[in-house]
Tab-separated table of C-alpha atoms in Angstrom:
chain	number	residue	atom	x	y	z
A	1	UNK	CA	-1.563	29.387	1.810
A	2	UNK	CA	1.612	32.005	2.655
A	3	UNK	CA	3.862	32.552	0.171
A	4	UNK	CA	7.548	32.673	1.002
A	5	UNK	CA	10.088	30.143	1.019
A	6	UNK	CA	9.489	26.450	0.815
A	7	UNK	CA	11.307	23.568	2.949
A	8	UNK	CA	10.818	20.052	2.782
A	9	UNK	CA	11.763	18.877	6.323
A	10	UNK	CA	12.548	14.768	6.040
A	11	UNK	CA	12.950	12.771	9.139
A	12	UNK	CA	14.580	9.576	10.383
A	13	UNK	CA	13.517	6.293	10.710
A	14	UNK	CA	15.591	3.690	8.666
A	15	UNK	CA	14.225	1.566	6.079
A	16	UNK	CA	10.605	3.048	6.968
A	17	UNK	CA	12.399	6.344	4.948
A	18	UNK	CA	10.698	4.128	1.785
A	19	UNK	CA	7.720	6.520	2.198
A	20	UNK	CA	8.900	9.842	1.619
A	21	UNK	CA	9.805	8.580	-1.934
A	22	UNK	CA	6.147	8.438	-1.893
A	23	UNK	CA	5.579	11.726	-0.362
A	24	UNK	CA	8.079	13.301	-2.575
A	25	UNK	CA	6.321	12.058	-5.748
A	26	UNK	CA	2.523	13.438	-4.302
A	27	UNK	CA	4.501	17.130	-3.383
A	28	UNK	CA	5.898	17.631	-6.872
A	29	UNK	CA	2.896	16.272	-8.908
A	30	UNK	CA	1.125	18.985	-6.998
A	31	UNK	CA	2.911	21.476	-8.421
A	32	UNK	CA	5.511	22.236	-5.330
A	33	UNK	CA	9.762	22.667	-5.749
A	34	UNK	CA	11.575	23.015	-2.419
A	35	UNK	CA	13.410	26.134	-1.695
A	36	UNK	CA	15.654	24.503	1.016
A	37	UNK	CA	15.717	20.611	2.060
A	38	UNK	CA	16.559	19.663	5.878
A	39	UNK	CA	17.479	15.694	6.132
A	40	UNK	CA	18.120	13.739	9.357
A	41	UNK	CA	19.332	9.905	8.790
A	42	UNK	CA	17.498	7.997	6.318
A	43	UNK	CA	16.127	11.424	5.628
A	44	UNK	CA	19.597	13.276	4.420
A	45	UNK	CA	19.870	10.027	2.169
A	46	UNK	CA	16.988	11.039	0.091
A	47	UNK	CA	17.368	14.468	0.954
A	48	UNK	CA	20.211	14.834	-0.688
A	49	UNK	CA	18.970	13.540	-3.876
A	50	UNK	CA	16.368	15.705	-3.725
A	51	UNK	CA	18.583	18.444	-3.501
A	52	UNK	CA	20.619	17.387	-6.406
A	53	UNK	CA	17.999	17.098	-8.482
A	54	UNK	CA	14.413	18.582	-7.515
A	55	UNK	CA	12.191	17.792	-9.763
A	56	UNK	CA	9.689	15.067	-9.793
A	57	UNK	CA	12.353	12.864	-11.510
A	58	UNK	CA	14.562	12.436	-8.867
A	59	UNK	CA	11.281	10.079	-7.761
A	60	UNK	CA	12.298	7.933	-10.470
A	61	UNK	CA	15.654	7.584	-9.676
A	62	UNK	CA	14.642	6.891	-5.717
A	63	UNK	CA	12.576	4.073	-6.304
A	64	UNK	CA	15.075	2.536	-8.250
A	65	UNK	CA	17.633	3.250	-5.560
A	66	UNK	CA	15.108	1.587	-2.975
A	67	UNK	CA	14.679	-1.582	-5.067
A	68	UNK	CA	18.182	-1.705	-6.070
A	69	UNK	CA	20.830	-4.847	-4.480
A	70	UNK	CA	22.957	-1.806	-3.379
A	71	UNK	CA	20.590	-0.514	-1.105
A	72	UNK	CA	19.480	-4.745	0.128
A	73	UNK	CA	23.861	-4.374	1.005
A	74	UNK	CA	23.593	-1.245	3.450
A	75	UNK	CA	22.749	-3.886	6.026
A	76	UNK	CA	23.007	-7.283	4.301
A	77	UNK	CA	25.232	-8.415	5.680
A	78	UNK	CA	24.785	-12.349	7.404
A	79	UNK	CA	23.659	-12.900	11.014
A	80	UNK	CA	27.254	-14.542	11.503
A	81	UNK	CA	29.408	-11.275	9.811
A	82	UNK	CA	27.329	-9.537	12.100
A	83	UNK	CA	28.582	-11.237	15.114
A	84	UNK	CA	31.775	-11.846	14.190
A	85	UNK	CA	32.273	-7.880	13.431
A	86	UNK	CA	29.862	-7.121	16.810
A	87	UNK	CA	32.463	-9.297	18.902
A	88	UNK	CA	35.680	-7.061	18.015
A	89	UNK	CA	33.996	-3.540	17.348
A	90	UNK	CA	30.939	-1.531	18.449
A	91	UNK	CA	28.885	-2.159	15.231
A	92	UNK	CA	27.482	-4.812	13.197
A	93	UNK	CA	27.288	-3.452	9.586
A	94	UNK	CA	30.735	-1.944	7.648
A	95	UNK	CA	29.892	1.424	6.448
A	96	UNK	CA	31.210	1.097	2.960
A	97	UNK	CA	28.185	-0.765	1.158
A	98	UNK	CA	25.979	2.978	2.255
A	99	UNK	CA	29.306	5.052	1.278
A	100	UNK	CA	29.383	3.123	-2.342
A	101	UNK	CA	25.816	3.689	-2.625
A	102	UNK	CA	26.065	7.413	-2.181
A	103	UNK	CA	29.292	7.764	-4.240
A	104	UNK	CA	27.489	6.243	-6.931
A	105	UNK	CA	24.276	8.275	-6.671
A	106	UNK	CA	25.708	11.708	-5.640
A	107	UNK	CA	29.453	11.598	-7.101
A	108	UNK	CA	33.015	10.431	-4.894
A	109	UNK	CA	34.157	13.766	-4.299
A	110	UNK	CA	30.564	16.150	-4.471
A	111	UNK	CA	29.987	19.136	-2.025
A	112	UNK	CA	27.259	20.796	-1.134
A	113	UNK	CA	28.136	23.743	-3.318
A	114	UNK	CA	27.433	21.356	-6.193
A	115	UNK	CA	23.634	20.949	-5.117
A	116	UNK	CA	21.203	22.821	-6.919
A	117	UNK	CA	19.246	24.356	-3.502
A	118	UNK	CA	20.424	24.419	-0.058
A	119	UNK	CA	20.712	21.668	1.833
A	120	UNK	CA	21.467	20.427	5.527
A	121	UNK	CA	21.546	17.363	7.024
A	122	UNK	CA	22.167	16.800	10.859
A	123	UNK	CA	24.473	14.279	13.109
A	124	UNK	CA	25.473	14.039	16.928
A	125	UNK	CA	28.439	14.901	17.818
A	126	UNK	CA	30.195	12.749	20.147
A	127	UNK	CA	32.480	14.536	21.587
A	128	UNK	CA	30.324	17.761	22.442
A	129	UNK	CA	27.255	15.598	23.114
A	130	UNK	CA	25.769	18.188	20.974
A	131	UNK	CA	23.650	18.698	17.058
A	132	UNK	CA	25.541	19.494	14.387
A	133	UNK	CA	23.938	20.474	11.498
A	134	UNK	CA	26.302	20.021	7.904
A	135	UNK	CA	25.439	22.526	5.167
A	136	UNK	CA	29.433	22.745	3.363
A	137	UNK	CA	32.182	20.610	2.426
A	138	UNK	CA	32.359	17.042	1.378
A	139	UNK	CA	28.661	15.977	0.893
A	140	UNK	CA	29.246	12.200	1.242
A	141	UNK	CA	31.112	11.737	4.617
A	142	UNK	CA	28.152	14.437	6.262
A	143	UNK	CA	25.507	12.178	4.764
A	144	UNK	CA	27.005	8.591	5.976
A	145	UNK	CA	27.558	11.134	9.320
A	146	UNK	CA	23.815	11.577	9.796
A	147	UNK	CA	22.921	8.226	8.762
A	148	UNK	CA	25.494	6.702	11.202
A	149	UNK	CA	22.961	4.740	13.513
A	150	UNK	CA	24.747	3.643	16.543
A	151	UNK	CA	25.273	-0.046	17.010
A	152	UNK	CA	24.662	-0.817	13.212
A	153	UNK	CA	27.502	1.610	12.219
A	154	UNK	CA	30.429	2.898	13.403
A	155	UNK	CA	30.575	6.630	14.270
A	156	UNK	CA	32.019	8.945	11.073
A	157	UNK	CA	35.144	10.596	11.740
A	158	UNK	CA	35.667	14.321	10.193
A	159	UNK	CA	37.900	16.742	10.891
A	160	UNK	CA	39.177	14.484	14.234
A	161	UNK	CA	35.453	15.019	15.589
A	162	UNK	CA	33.150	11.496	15.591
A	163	UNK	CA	29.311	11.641	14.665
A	164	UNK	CA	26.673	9.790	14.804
A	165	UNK	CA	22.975	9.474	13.602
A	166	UNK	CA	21.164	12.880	13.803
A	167	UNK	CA	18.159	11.189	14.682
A	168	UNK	CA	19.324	11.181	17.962
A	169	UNK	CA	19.339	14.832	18.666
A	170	UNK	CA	16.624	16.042	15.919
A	171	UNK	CA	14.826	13.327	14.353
A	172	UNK	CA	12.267	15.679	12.823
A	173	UNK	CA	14.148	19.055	12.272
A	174	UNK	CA	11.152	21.824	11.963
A	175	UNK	CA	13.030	24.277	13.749
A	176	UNK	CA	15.734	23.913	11.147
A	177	UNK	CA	13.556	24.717	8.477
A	178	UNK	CA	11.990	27.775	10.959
A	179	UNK	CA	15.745	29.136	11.030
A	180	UNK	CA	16.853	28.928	7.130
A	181	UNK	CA	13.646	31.105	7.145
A	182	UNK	CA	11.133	28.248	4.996
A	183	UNK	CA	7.444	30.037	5.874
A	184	UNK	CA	6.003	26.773	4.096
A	185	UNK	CA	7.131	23.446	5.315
A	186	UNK	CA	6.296	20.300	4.145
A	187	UNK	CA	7.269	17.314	6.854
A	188	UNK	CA	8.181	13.835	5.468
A	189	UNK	CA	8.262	11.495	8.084
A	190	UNK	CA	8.128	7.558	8.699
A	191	UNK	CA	4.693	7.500	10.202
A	192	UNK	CA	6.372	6.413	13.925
A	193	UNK	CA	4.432	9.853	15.299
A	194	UNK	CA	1.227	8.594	13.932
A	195	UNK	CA	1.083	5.414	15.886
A	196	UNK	CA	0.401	5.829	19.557
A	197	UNK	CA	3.083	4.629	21.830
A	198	UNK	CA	2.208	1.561	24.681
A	199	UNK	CA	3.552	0.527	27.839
A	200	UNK	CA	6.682	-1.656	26.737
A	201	UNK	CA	5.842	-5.591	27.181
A	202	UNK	CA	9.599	-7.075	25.666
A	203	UNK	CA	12.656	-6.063	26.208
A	204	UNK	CA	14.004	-4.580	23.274
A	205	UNK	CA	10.443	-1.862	23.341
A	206	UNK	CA	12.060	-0.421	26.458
A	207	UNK	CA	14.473	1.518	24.437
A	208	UNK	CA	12.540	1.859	21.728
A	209	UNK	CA	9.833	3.481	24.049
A	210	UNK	CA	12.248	5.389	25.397
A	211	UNK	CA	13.793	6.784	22.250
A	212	UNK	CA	10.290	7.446	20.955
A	213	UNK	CA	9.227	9.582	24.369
A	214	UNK	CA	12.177	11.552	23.191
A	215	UNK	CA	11.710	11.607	19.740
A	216	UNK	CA	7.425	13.119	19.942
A	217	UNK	CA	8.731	15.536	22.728
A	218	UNK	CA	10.613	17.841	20.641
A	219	UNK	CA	8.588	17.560	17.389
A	220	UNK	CA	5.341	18.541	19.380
A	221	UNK	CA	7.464	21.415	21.085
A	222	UNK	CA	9.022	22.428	17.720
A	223	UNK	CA	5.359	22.723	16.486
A	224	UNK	CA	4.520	24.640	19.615
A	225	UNK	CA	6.642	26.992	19.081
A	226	UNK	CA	6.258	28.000	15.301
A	227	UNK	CA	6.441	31.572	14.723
A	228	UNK	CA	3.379	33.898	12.874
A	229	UNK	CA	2.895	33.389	9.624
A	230	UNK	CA	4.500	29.723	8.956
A	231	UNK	CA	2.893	26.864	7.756
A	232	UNK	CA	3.576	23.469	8.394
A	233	UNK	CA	1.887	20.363	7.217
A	234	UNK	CA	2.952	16.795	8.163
A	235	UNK	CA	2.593	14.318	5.319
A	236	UNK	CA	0.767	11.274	5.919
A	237	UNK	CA	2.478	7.817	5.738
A	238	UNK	CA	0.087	5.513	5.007
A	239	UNK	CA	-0.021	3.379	7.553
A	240	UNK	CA	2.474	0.454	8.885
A	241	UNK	CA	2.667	-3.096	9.183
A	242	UNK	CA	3.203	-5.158	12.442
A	243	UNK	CA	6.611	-5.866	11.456
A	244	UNK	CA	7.944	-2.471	11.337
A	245	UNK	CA	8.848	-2.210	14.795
A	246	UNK	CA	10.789	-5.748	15.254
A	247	UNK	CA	14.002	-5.906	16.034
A	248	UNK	CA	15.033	-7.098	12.613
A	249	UNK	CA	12.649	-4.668	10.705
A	250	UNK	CA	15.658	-2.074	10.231
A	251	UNK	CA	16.819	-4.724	7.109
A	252	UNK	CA	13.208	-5.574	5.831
A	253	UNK	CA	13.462	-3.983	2.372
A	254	UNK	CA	10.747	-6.690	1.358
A	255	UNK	CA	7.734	-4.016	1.873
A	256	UNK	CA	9.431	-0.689	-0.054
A	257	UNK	CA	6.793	-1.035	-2.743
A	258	UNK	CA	3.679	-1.077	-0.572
A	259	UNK	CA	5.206	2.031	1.653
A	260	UNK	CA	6.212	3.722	-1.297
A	261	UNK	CA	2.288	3.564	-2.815
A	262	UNK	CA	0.582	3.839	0.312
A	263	UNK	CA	2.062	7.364	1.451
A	264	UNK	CA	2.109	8.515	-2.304
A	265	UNK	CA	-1.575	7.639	-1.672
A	266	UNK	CA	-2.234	8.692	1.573
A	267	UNK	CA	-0.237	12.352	0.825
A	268	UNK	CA	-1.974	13.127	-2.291
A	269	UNK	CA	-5.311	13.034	-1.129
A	270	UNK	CA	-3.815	14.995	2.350
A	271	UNK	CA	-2.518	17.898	0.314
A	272	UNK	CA	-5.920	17.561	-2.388
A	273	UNK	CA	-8.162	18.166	1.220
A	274	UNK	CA	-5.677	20.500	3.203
A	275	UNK	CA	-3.367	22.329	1.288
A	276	UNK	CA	-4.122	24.760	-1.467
A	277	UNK	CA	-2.204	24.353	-4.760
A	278	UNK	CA	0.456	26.914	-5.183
A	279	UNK	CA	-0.036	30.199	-6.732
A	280	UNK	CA	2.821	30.208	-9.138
A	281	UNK	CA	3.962	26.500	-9.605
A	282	UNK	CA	7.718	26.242	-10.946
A	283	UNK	CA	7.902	25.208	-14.280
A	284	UNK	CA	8.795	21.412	-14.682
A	285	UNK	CA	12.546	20.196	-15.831
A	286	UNK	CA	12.988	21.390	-19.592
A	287	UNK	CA	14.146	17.374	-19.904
A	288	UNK	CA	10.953	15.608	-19.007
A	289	UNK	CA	12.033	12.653	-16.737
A	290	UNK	CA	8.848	11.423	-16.831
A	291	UNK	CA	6.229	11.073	-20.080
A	292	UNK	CA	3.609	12.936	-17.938
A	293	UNK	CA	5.568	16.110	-18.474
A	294	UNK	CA	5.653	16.486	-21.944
A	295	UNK	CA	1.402	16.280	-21.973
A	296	UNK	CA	-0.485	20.001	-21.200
A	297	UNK	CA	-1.695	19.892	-17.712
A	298	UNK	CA	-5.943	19.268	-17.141
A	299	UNK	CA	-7.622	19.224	-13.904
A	300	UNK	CA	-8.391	15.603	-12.634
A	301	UNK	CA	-12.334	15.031	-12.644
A	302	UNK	CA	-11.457	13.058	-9.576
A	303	UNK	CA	-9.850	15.861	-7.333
A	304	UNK	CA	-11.878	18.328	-8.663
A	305	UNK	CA	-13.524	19.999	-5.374
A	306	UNK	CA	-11.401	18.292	-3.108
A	307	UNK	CA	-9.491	21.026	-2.224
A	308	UNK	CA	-10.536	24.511	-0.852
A	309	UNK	CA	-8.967	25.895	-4.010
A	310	UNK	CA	-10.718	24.048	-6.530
A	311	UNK	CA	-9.695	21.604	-8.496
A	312	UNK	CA	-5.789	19.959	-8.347
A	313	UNK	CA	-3.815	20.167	-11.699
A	314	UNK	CA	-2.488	16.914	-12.846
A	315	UNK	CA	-1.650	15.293	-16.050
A	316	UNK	CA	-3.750	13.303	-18.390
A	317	UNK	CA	-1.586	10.782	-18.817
A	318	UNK	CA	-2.396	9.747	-15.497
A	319	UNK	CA	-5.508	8.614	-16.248
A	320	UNK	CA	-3.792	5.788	-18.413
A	321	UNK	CA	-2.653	3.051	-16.081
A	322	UNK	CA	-0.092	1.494	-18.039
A	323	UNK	CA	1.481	4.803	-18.427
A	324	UNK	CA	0.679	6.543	-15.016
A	325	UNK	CA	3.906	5.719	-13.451
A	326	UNK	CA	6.484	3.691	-15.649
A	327	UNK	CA	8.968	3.158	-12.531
A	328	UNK	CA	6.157	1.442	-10.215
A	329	UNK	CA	5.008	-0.551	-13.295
A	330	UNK	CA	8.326	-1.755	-14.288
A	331	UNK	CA	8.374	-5.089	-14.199
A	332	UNK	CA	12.221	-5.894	-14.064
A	333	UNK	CA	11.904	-4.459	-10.173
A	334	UNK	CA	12.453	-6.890	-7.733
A	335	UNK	CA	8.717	-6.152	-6.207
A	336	UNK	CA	5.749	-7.445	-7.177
A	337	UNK	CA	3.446	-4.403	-6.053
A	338	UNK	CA	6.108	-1.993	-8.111
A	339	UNK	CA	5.504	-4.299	-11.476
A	340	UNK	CA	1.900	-4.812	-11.278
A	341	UNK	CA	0.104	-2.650	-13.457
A	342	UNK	CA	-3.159	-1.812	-11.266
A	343	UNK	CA	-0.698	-0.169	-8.821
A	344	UNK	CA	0.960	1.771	-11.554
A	345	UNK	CA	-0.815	5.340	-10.466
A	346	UNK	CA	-2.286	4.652	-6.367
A	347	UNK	CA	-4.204	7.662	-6.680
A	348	UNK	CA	-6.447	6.203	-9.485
A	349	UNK	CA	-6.258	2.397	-8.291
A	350	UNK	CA	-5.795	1.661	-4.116
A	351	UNK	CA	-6.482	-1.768	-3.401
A	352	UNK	CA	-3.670	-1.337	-0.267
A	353	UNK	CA	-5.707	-0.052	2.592
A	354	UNK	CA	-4.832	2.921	4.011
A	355	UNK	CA	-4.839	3.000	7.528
A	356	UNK	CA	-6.124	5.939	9.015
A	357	UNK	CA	-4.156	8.428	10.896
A	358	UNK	CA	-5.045	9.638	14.268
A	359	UNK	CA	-4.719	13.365	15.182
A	360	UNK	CA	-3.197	13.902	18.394
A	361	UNK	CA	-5.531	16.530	20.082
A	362	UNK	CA	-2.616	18.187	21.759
A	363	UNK	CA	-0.987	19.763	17.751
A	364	UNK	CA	-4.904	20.484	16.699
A	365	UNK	CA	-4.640	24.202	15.440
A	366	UNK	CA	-0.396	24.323	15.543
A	367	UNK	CA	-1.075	24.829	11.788
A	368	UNK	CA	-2.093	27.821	10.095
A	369	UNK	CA	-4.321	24.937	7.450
A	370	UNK	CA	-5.890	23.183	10.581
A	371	UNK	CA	-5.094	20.022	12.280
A	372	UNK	CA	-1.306	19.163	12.038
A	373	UNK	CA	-1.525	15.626	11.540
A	374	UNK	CA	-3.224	13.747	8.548
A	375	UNK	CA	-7.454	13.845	8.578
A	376	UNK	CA	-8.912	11.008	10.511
A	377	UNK	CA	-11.499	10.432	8.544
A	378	UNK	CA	-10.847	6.761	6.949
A	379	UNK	CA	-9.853	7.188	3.469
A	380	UNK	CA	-12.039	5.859	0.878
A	381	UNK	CA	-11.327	4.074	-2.266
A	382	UNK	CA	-11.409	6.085	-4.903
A	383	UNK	CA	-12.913	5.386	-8.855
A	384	UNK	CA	-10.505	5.209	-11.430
A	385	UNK	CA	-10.555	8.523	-13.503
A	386	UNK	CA	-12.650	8.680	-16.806
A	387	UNK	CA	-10.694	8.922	-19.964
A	388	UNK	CA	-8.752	12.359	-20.253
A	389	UNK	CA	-9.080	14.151	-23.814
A	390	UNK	CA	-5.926	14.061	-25.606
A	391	UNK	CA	-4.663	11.171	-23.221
A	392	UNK	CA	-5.095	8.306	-25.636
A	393	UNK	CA	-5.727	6.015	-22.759
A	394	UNK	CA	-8.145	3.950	-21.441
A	395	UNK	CA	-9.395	4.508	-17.857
């Protein structure tokens, strides 16, 4: 593994953004802080968060935010709001239910000086048909920028230039990370690249096809291109459902649970296999947001061997499901996979397939730690872990 600086690159993709909540958790329980974070759309939503606050309790506070009625509002509005608003104006959603969301979460009048590591988050300009990439000033109005999908929202306004959704222009932004000078960069993405793309048989896949074409072009050049002596690894998601590319899936908050456990999953074991742990893990928040921080840190009898630098430090609380993740196991949260208890900790209990991802032969070897995309090999369920000394627990 190089040392350096680390970036955690997160991409676009709407309400599919659910599973780098997941990823997030599986980077920091693994022992890695981000040096810089690089956001595009959904991704500069959480990104920013992240930024704010990273540590593995800003997980916490993100699957809250997921569950929550203000993030059901972003686009909840009715089917006749929508057309009423659609027949007057170039959107169908108002903008303020995402701006409330982030003045709540991030502060009304934050800047980017106020995070606590650098961040960036990219939009379109309209007027110079051109990327932009925000990383000063007003932190709110460049995150509703970059989240600004056309045709849901209307274009931000700042400083008298108009932006919309960076996904457009950089839905993936390696090369961003490549230039802040990140020579370790963890990818969060939506799982879209993972899925291989078919000849469009309605009409609304023709510009989703399209979009898509665009979209894998410039990540697999991006990854082409990477200079000596930077590592990249792309995060598993999981898998999808059938529903996730309908034209009403962009509001379908009803599956954040399972995405949110199946890439926590799916990117735990992906960075147990691929990615060595690192060599001098940051020390956690001095105020423990979660109860697995305050416990001395074992190595899982699970993991152990998995990875290529022996066995993956993790807490022993973990082995207790009722206390492996009080946020998924809460049962006041709207869904049912969050407040059942055999979810609590997906790494120790999976009963949600994972599907497995394909590697697409053409990024084999882009990566300094092998293929780029997540192993092939279908993912097996795993035992739950054995009783931990000191955990108090049962298995």
């Amino acid at each position: 593994m190089v040392d350096g600086p680390v970036a955690f690159v997160l991409g676009g993709g709407g309400v599919l953004g659910a599973v780098e909540v997941g990823m997030l958790r599986a980077l920091f329980r693994a022992g890695y802080r981000p040096d810089h974070v690089i956001g595009t759309s959904i991704g500069a939503v959480n990104g920013a968060l992240v930024a704010a606050d990273p540590s593995e309790g800003v997980t916490d506070r993100l699957v809250r935010l997921w569950t929550s009625p203000e993030a059901a509002a972003v686009y909840g509005d009715s089917i006749g709001r929508q057309v009423r608003r659609f027949a007057a104006r170039t959107h169908l959603h108002s903008p303020l239910p995402l701006r409330r969301l982030l003045e709540n979460e991030l502060g009304e009048h934050s800047t980017f000086a106020d995070l606590k590591i650098p961040f960036r988050c990219c939009a379109a300009s309209i007027e110079r048909a051109a990327e932009h990439w925000f990383d000063a000033g007003p932190l709110v109005d460049a995150v509703v920028a970059s989240s600004a999908v056309p045709g849901l929202l209307p274009p931000m306004e700042i400083d008298g230039e108009h932006f919309v959704d960076g996904g457009i222009v950089n839905s993936i932004p390696i090369g961003e990370a490549v230039y802040v000078g990140a020579r370790l960069i963890f990818v969060l993405q939506v799982g879209r690249i993972e899925r291989p793309l078919t000849v469009p048989r309605r009409p609304w896949e023709v510009a989703q096809v399209a979009f898509e074409i665009a979209r894998r072009h410039r990540f697999a050049r991006e990854i082409a291109a990477l200079p000596a002596g930077v590592e990249v690894h792309v995060l598993p998601s999981g898998g999808g459902e059938g529903r996730d590319d309908t034209p009403w899936a962009y509001r379908d908050m009803a599956a954040v649970g399972r995405r949110i456990s199946r890439a926590y999953t799916a990117s735990r074991r992906y960075l147990a296999d691929h990615v060595a742990p690192p060599r001098h893990p940051r020390p956690a928040d001095p105020s423990p947001a979660h109860p697995s921080q305050a416990h001395p840190v074992s190595a899982d009898p699970v993991l152990a061997g998995r990875s290529p630098a022996g066995p993956v430090p993790v807490d022993p609380v973990s082995a207790d499901p009722v206390l492996a993740d009080p946020v998924l196991a809460d049962p006041v949260l709207a869904d049912p996979v969050l407040a059942d208890p055999v979810l609590a900790d997906p790494v120790l209990a999976d009963p949600v397939p994972v599907d497995p991802v394909p590697v697409d032969p053409r990024l084999v070897g882009r990566s300094p730690a092998g293929p780029v995309l997540a192993d092939p090999r279908p993912v097996e369920p795993w035992p739950a872990d054995p009783p931990s000394a000191g955990s108090g627990g049962d298995a």
